[in-house]
């Protein structure tokens, strides 16, 4: 304490004798507490690493389950491996011989064209019927909407092999319901009619199965999308004198355009790689007339024991699908830029 002549008392802090002028002063309590060092002497990881550590198990699992088989399949497509080479454990390198053989094979291009037609027909029917049912769900009452939604979910949740068996029974040659229905309606020639006699009729039945199993996904998503469209937009369309189709095209479609793009994108992938429905229905027959690319690759690999050729077919299938999907990627990116 120091007392001045005026009588005012002030405090004068004095430096410790051992503190030199060159040393920094002690940190004041106002500067905040010092960070507590981690226990055990371990260093903390930088915060920027945490997201990568969290996704590392998922990335490692995908690389093990997807990337590694894909690389092995690409390598196999350049090898000339048939049944003898497989038994002898020989893996001769054949270069682009498998791809050259496929490109020069007319049967391969027939299967490619059939796959595109099959995909186009299925996706068109799925999107149209699914969208109509989604609009119906949006206009139904609470209880009818619940009943229809439960029916859609049960159809969607049905295992593929079980649904294939049901459709096979419906079109059975001797005891099928469809033959009975056609006879009841007065059509002749349906006594033990074989619905799987041709590849076209087989793929038609498969199309019914695929559409039936895919409609619930589109319908429920369509209904969910319609709930985001404001009622004032419908009211404005009615005041302008728009009919049902004009309301859908001018009001619903512009607001749900991202939904249609993404859903169509997913359906094209799902239908293009459909294997179980086609193979379980008639094993790609008769005479391989109902084969699409996944079934064609399986038959060549497992039934014909042309393993290298089957691998090349699967690689070309992936490339074809990527080329087709590139157009949808461009549409999606353009849609995002417009928004």
Short mmCIF file of C-alpha atoms in Angstrom, two decimals:
data_model
loop_
_atom_site.label_atom_id
_atom_site.label_comp_id
_atom_site.label_asym_id
_atom_site.label_seq_id
_atom_site.Cartn_x
_atom_site.Cartn_y
_atom_site.Cartn_z
CA UNK A 1 0.00 0.00 0.00
CA UNK A 2 1.27 3.53 -0.78
CA UNK A 3 -0.20 6.70 0.72
CA UNK A 4 0.19 9.91 -1.33
CA UNK A 5 0.24 13.36 0.06
CA UNK A 6 -3.32 14.04 -1.12
CA UNK A 7 -4.55 11.22 1.06
CA UNK A 8 -5.66 8.89 -1.77
CA UNK A 9 -4.77 5.31 -1.26
CA UNK A 10 -3.71 3.28 -4.32
CA UNK A 11 -2.36 -0.16 -4.76
CA UNK A 12 0.93 -0.53 -6.50
CA UNK A 13 1.76 -4.08 -7.51
CA UNK A 14 5.38 -4.86 -7.15
CA UNK A 15 7.22 -7.35 -9.29
CA UNK A 16 8.83 -10.24 -7.55
CA UNK A 17 12.54 -9.77 -7.09
CA UNK A 18 13.36 -12.89 -9.12
CA UNK A 19 11.19 -11.87 -12.16
CA UNK A 20 13.27 -10.40 -14.94
CA UNK A 21 12.10 -7.81 -17.40
CA UNK A 22 12.55 -10.13 -20.40
CA UNK A 23 10.19 -12.84 -19.15
CA UNK A 24 6.49 -12.69 -20.08
CA UNK A 25 4.08 -11.89 -17.37
CA UNK A 26 1.77 -14.51 -15.97
CA UNK A 27 -1.55 -14.94 -17.78
CA UNK A 28 -4.38 -13.08 -16.11
CA UNK A 29 -7.46 -15.00 -15.05
CA UNK A 30 -9.53 -12.94 -17.52
CA UNK A 31 -7.80 -14.67 -20.45
CA UNK A 32 -9.63 -17.93 -19.68
CA UNK A 33 -8.51 -21.30 -18.33
CA UNK A 34 -5.86 -23.28 -20.11
CA UNK A 35 -6.99 -26.40 -22.00
CA UNK A 36 -6.73 -29.56 -19.96
CA UNK A 37 -4.20 -31.96 -21.45
CA UNK A 38 -5.61 -35.39 -22.44
CA UNK A 39 -5.32 -38.12 -19.88
CA UNK A 40 -2.73 -40.79 -20.32
CA UNK A 41 -0.51 -38.57 -22.44
CA UNK A 42 -2.37 -39.46 -25.71
CA UNK A 43 -2.62 -36.89 -28.48
CA UNK A 44 -6.01 -35.93 -29.77
CA UNK A 45 -6.73 -36.50 -33.46
CA UNK A 46 -7.43 -33.46 -35.59
CA UNK A 47 -11.13 -32.75 -35.82
CA UNK A 48 -11.02 -32.89 -39.62
CA UNK A 49 -10.21 -36.62 -39.51
CA UNK A 50 -13.34 -37.63 -37.62
CA UNK A 51 -15.75 -37.78 -40.62
CA UNK A 52 -13.30 -39.94 -42.56
CA UNK A 53 -12.86 -42.29 -39.63
CA UNK A 54 -16.63 -42.65 -39.30
CA UNK A 55 -17.16 -43.60 -42.95
CA UNK A 56 -14.06 -45.78 -43.14
CA UNK A 57 -15.85 -49.05 -42.12
CA UNK A 58 -18.55 -48.50 -44.76
CA UNK A 59 -15.99 -47.70 -47.46
CA UNK A 60 -13.91 -50.74 -46.53
CA UNK A 61 -16.99 -52.99 -46.63
CA UNK A 62 -18.03 -51.68 -50.04
CA UNK A 63 -14.51 -52.12 -51.38
CA UNK A 64 -14.44 -55.70 -50.11
CA UNK A 65 -17.92 -56.70 -51.26
CA UNK A 66 -18.24 -54.67 -54.48
CA UNK A 67 -14.95 -53.28 -55.75
CA UNK A 68 -12.87 -56.44 -55.37
CA UNK A 69 -15.37 -58.72 -57.21
CA UNK A 70 -15.71 -56.11 -59.94
CA UNK A 71 -11.95 -55.98 -60.47
CA UNK A 72 -11.73 -59.79 -60.50
CA UNK A 73 -14.59 -59.93 -63.01
CA UNK A 74 -12.86 -57.46 -65.33
CA UNK A 75 -9.66 -59.51 -65.15
CA UNK A 76 -11.64 -62.69 -65.86
CA UNK A 77 -13.18 -61.10 -68.95
CA UNK A 78 -9.71 -60.94 -70.53
CA UNK A 79 -9.04 -64.64 -69.87
CA UNK A 80 -10.02 -67.64 -71.98
CA UNK A 81 -11.46 -69.89 -69.29
CA UNK A 82 -13.82 -72.72 -70.14
CA UNK A 83 -14.63 -75.96 -68.32
CA UNK A 84 -11.28 -77.64 -69.05
CA UNK A 85 -9.23 -74.62 -67.98
CA UNK A 86 -11.35 -74.28 -64.86
CA UNK A 87 -10.75 -77.91 -63.85
CA UNK A 88 -7.04 -77.69 -64.61
CA UNK A 89 -6.80 -74.35 -62.79
CA UNK A 90 -5.28 -72.70 -65.83
CA UNK A 91 -6.02 -69.06 -66.58
CA UNK A 92 -4.72 -68.28 -70.08
CA UNK A 93 -4.78 -64.64 -71.09
CA UNK A 94 -6.94 -64.11 -74.17
CA UNK A 95 -6.79 -60.36 -74.58
CA UNK A 96 -9.87 -58.86 -76.19
CA UNK A 97 -10.93 -62.18 -77.76
CA UNK A 98 -14.08 -62.44 -75.61
CA UNK A 99 -15.16 -58.90 -76.45
CA UNK A 100 -14.42 -59.40 -80.14
CA UNK A 101 -16.48 -62.57 -80.16
CA UNK A 102 -19.43 -60.84 -78.51
CA UNK A 103 -19.35 -57.80 -80.77
CA UNK A 104 -19.36 -60.05 -83.84
CA UNK A 105 -22.14 -62.29 -82.48
CA UNK A 106 -25.61 -61.48 -83.79
CA UNK A 107 -27.21 -63.31 -80.85
CA UNK A 108 -25.58 -60.87 -78.44
CA UNK A 109 -27.04 -57.84 -80.22
CA UNK A 110 -30.43 -59.56 -80.34
CA UNK A 111 -30.28 -59.95 -76.57
CA UNK A 112 -29.19 -56.30 -76.21
CA UNK A 113 -32.16 -55.09 -78.29
CA UNK A 114 -34.50 -57.37 -76.35
CA UNK A 115 -33.16 -56.01 -73.06
CA UNK A 116 -33.77 -52.41 -74.14
CA UNK A 117 -37.31 -53.15 -75.32
CA UNK A 118 -38.06 -55.07 -72.13
CA UNK A 119 -36.71 -52.22 -69.99
CA UNK A 120 -38.57 -49.52 -71.92
CA UNK A 121 -41.91 -51.34 -71.77
CA UNK A 122 -41.61 -52.08 -68.06
CA UNK A 123 -40.44 -48.61 -67.00
CA UNK A 124 -43.14 -46.88 -69.06
CA UNK A 125 -45.90 -49.04 -67.57
CA UNK A 126 -44.49 -48.74 -64.04
CA UNK A 127 -44.22 -44.96 -64.14
CA UNK A 128 -47.66 -44.38 -65.73
CA UNK A 129 -49.65 -46.82 -63.59
CA UNK A 130 -47.70 -46.02 -60.42
CA UNK A 131 -48.24 -42.28 -60.88
CA UNK A 132 -51.98 -42.78 -61.45
CA UNK A 133 -52.28 -44.88 -58.29
CA UNK A 134 -50.28 -42.26 -56.39
CA UNK A 135 -52.75 -39.57 -57.52
CA UNK A 136 -55.60 -41.87 -56.48
CA UNK A 137 -54.06 -42.26 -53.02
CA UNK A 138 -53.93 -38.50 -52.70
CA UNK A 139 -57.67 -38.16 -53.44
CA UNK A 140 -59.02 -41.09 -51.41
CA UNK A 141 -60.36 -40.81 -47.91
CA UNK A 142 -58.36 -41.77 -44.85
CA UNK A 143 -59.53 -45.38 -44.48
CA UNK A 144 -59.55 -46.26 -48.17
CA UNK A 145 -56.09 -44.76 -48.51
CA UNK A 146 -54.92 -46.93 -45.60
CA UNK A 147 -56.37 -50.11 -47.15
CA UNK A 148 -54.83 -49.41 -50.56
CA UNK A 149 -51.48 -48.50 -49.01
CA UNK A 150 -51.41 -51.75 -47.04
CA UNK A 151 -52.21 -53.72 -50.20
CA UNK A 152 -49.37 -51.97 -52.05
CA UNK A 153 -46.90 -52.61 -49.23
CA UNK A 154 -47.82 -56.32 -49.09
CA UNK A 155 -47.34 -56.67 -52.86
CA UNK A 156 -44.03 -54.83 -52.62
CA UNK A 157 -42.80 -56.94 -49.69
CA UNK A 158 -43.58 -60.27 -51.35
CA UNK A 159 -40.40 -62.26 -52.15
CA UNK A 160 -39.56 -62.39 -55.84
CA UNK A 161 -39.33 -66.18 -56.08
CA UNK A 162 -42.70 -66.57 -54.36
CA UNK A 163 -44.33 -64.04 -56.69
CA UNK A 164 -42.81 -65.82 -59.71
CA UNK A 165 -44.37 -69.07 -58.53
CA UNK A 166 -47.77 -67.43 -58.12
CA UNK A 167 -47.68 -65.99 -61.63
CA UNK A 168 -46.49 -69.33 -63.00
CA UNK A 169 -49.53 -71.00 -61.45
CA UNK A 170 -51.83 -68.33 -62.85
CA UNK A 171 -50.63 -69.12 -66.37
CA UNK A 172 -50.21 -72.86 -65.88
CA UNK A 173 -51.04 -74.96 -68.93
CA UNK A 174 -53.40 -77.37 -67.19
CA UNK A 175 -54.66 -75.77 -63.98
CA UNK A 176 -53.97 -72.08 -64.67
CA UNK A 177 -56.56 -69.43 -63.86
CA UNK A 178 -55.96 -67.52 -67.10
CA UNK A 179 -56.99 -70.47 -69.30
CA UNK A 180 -60.19 -70.80 -67.26
CA UNK A 181 -60.88 -67.08 -67.57
CA UNK A 182 -60.37 -67.11 -71.35
CA UNK A 183 -62.68 -70.13 -71.75
CA UNK A 184 -65.28 -68.48 -69.52
CA UNK A 185 -65.21 -65.35 -71.67
CA UNK A 186 -65.93 -67.50 -74.73
CA UNK A 187 -62.50 -67.61 -76.37
CA UNK A 188 -61.63 -70.87 -78.11
CA UNK A 189 -58.26 -72.62 -78.21
CA UNK A 190 -57.48 -72.22 -74.51
CA UNK A 191 -57.80 -75.85 -73.50
CA UNK A 192 -54.38 -76.44 -71.94
CA UNK A 193 -52.94 -73.46 -73.78
CA UNK A 194 -49.18 -73.05 -73.21
CA UNK A 195 -48.55 -69.41 -72.31
CA UNK A 196 -44.79 -70.00 -72.29
CA UNK A 197 -44.64 -71.34 -75.82
CA UNK A 198 -42.74 -68.36 -77.25
CA UNK A 199 -40.20 -65.92 -75.94
CA UNK A 200 -42.55 -62.96 -76.51
CA UNK A 201 -45.36 -64.48 -74.46
CA UNK A 202 -42.91 -65.43 -71.71
CA UNK A 203 -41.52 -61.90 -71.51
CA UNK A 204 -45.08 -60.53 -71.52
CA UNK A 205 -45.88 -62.54 -68.39
CA UNK A 206 -42.59 -61.47 -66.85
CA UNK A 207 -43.48 -57.86 -67.65
CA UNK A 208 -46.77 -58.25 -65.77
CA UNK A 209 -44.85 -59.63 -62.82
CA UNK A 210 -42.21 -56.89 -62.83
CA UNK A 211 -44.78 -54.11 -63.20
CA UNK A 212 -46.93 -55.60 -60.44
CA UNK A 213 -43.95 -55.71 -58.08
CA UNK A 214 -42.65 -52.24 -58.92
CA UNK A 215 -45.84 -50.17 -58.92
CA UNK A 216 -46.01 -49.86 -55.09
CA UNK A 217 -42.63 -48.10 -54.94
CA UNK A 218 -43.66 -45.47 -57.50
CA UNK A 219 -47.21 -45.07 -56.14
CA UNK A 220 -46.18 -44.52 -52.52
CA UNK A 221 -43.41 -42.12 -53.51
CA UNK A 222 -45.79 -40.27 -55.81
CA UNK A 223 -48.29 -39.87 -52.99
CA UNK A 224 -45.54 -38.62 -50.67
CA UNK A 225 -44.51 -36.09 -53.31
CA UNK A 226 -48.08 -34.90 -53.84
CA UNK A 227 -48.39 -34.06 -50.16
CA UNK A 228 -45.72 -31.39 -50.68
CA UNK A 229 -47.73 -29.58 -53.40
CA UNK A 230 -49.73 -26.77 -51.82
CA UNK A 231 -53.52 -26.76 -52.09
CA UNK A 232 -53.43 -23.15 -53.29
CA UNK A 233 -51.79 -24.31 -56.53
CA UNK A 234 -54.71 -26.65 -57.28
CA UNK A 235 -57.14 -23.88 -56.40
CA UNK A 236 -55.40 -21.46 -58.77
CA UNK A 237 -55.50 -24.07 -61.56
CA UNK A 238 -59.24 -24.62 -61.06
CA UNK A 239 -59.86 -20.89 -61.10
CA UNK A 240 -58.01 -20.69 -64.43
CA UNK A 241 -60.28 -23.41 -65.84
CA UNK A 242 -57.65 -26.16 -66.07
CA UNK A 243 -58.89 -29.74 -66.39
CA UNK A 244 -57.34 -32.76 -64.70
CA UNK A 245 -54.64 -33.37 -67.31
CA UNK A 246 -53.70 -29.68 -67.50
CA UNK A 247 -53.51 -29.51 -63.71
CA UNK A 248 -51.15 -32.48 -63.65
CA UNK A 249 -48.96 -31.20 -66.48
CA UNK A 250 -48.82 -27.55 -65.38
CA UNK A 251 -48.90 -27.90 -61.60
CA UNK A 252 -47.95 -31.39 -60.42
CA UNK A 253 -45.26 -32.33 -62.92
CA UNK A 254 -43.13 -29.14 -62.60
CA UNK A 255 -43.15 -29.45 -58.80
CA UNK A 256 -42.38 -33.18 -58.85
CA UNK A 257 -39.94 -33.20 -61.75
CA UNK A 258 -36.99 -34.26 -59.51
CA UNK A 259 -39.13 -37.14 -58.24
CA UNK A 260 -39.87 -38.36 -61.76
CA UNK A 261 -36.21 -38.11 -62.79
CA UNK A 262 -34.85 -39.98 -59.77
CA UNK A 263 -37.61 -42.62 -59.78
CA UNK A 264 -37.21 -43.28 -63.50
CA UNK A 265 -33.46 -43.52 -62.98
CA UNK A 266 -33.91 -46.14 -60.25
CA UNK A 267 -36.50 -48.12 -62.21
CA UNK A 268 -34.30 -48.30 -65.32
CA UNK A 269 -31.47 -49.75 -63.23
CA UNK A 270 -33.75 -52.18 -61.42
CA UNK A 271 -35.50 -53.47 -64.57
CA UNK A 272 -32.40 -53.59 -66.75
CA UNK A 273 -30.65 -55.91 -64.31
CA UNK A 274 -33.74 -58.05 -63.60
CA UNK A 275 -32.57 -61.64 -63.39
CA UNK A 276 -34.64 -63.61 -60.93
CA UNK A 277 -37.99 -62.93 -62.59
CA UNK A 278 -36.83 -63.98 -66.07
CA UNK A 279 -34.74 -66.97 -65.07
CA UNK A 280 -37.11 -68.37 -62.44
CA UNK A 281 -40.10 -68.06 -64.78
CA UNK A 282 -38.74 -70.12 -67.70
CA UNK A 283 -34.91 -70.11 -67.45
CA UNK A 284 -34.68 -67.76 -70.42
CA UNK A 285 -36.55 -70.18 -72.66
CA UNK A 286 -37.94 -71.49 -74.81
CA UNK A 287 -34.74 -71.95 -76.80
CA UNK A 288 -33.19 -68.93 -75.04
CA UNK A 289 -35.77 -66.68 -76.71
CA UNK A 290 -36.59 -64.73 -73.53
CA UNK A 291 -33.06 -64.04 -72.35
CA UNK A 292 -32.02 -60.53 -71.39
CA UNK A 293 -28.42 -59.56 -70.67
CA UNK A 294 -28.14 -60.76 -67.03
CA UNK A 295 -29.73 -64.11 -67.91
CA UNK A 296 -27.60 -64.37 -71.05
CA UNK A 297 -24.44 -63.91 -68.98
CA UNK A 298 -25.57 -66.49 -66.40
CA UNK A 299 -26.43 -69.13 -69.01
CA UNK A 300 -23.13 -68.63 -70.82
CA UNK A 301 -21.19 -68.87 -67.57
CA UNK A 302 -22.99 -71.62 -65.66
CA UNK A 303 -24.74 -73.72 -68.30
CA UNK A 304 -22.23 -73.38 -71.13
CA UNK A 305 -19.16 -73.08 -68.85
CA UNK A 306 -17.79 -70.10 -70.82
CA UNK A 307 -16.62 -68.20 -67.78
CA UNK A 308 -14.46 -65.61 -69.51
CA UNK A 309 -17.17 -64.88 -72.06
CA UNK A 310 -19.78 -64.52 -69.31
CA UNK A 311 -17.54 -62.06 -67.49
CA UNK A 312 -17.17 -60.03 -70.69
CA UNK A 313 -20.97 -59.97 -71.08
CA UNK A 314 -21.38 -58.61 -67.55
CA UNK A 315 -18.74 -55.93 -68.14
CA UNK A 316 -20.44 -54.84 -71.36
CA UNK A 317 -23.77 -54.80 -69.52
CA UNK A 318 -22.32 -52.39 -66.96
CA UNK A 319 -20.87 -50.17 -69.69
CA UNK A 320 -24.15 -50.09 -71.62
CA UNK A 321 -26.03 -49.20 -68.46
CA UNK A 322 -23.55 -46.42 -67.66
CA UNK A 323 -23.96 -44.94 -71.14
CA UNK A 324 -27.74 -45.01 -70.81
CA UNK A 325 -27.61 -43.53 -67.32
CA UNK A 326 -25.31 -40.71 -68.42
CA UNK A 327 -28.28 -39.03 -70.09
CA UNK A 328 -30.23 -39.15 -66.82
CA UNK A 329 -27.24 -37.77 -64.94
CA UNK A 330 -27.16 -34.83 -67.33
CA UNK A 331 -30.88 -34.21 -66.81
CA UNK A 332 -30.49 -34.32 -63.03
CA UNK A 333 -27.53 -31.94 -63.08
CA UNK A 334 -29.39 -29.59 -65.40
CA UNK A 335 -32.37 -29.68 -63.04
CA UNK A 336 -30.15 -28.78 -60.09
CA UNK A 337 -28.61 -25.88 -62.01
CA UNK A 338 -32.04 -24.52 -62.86
CA UNK A 339 -33.00 -24.61 -59.20
#
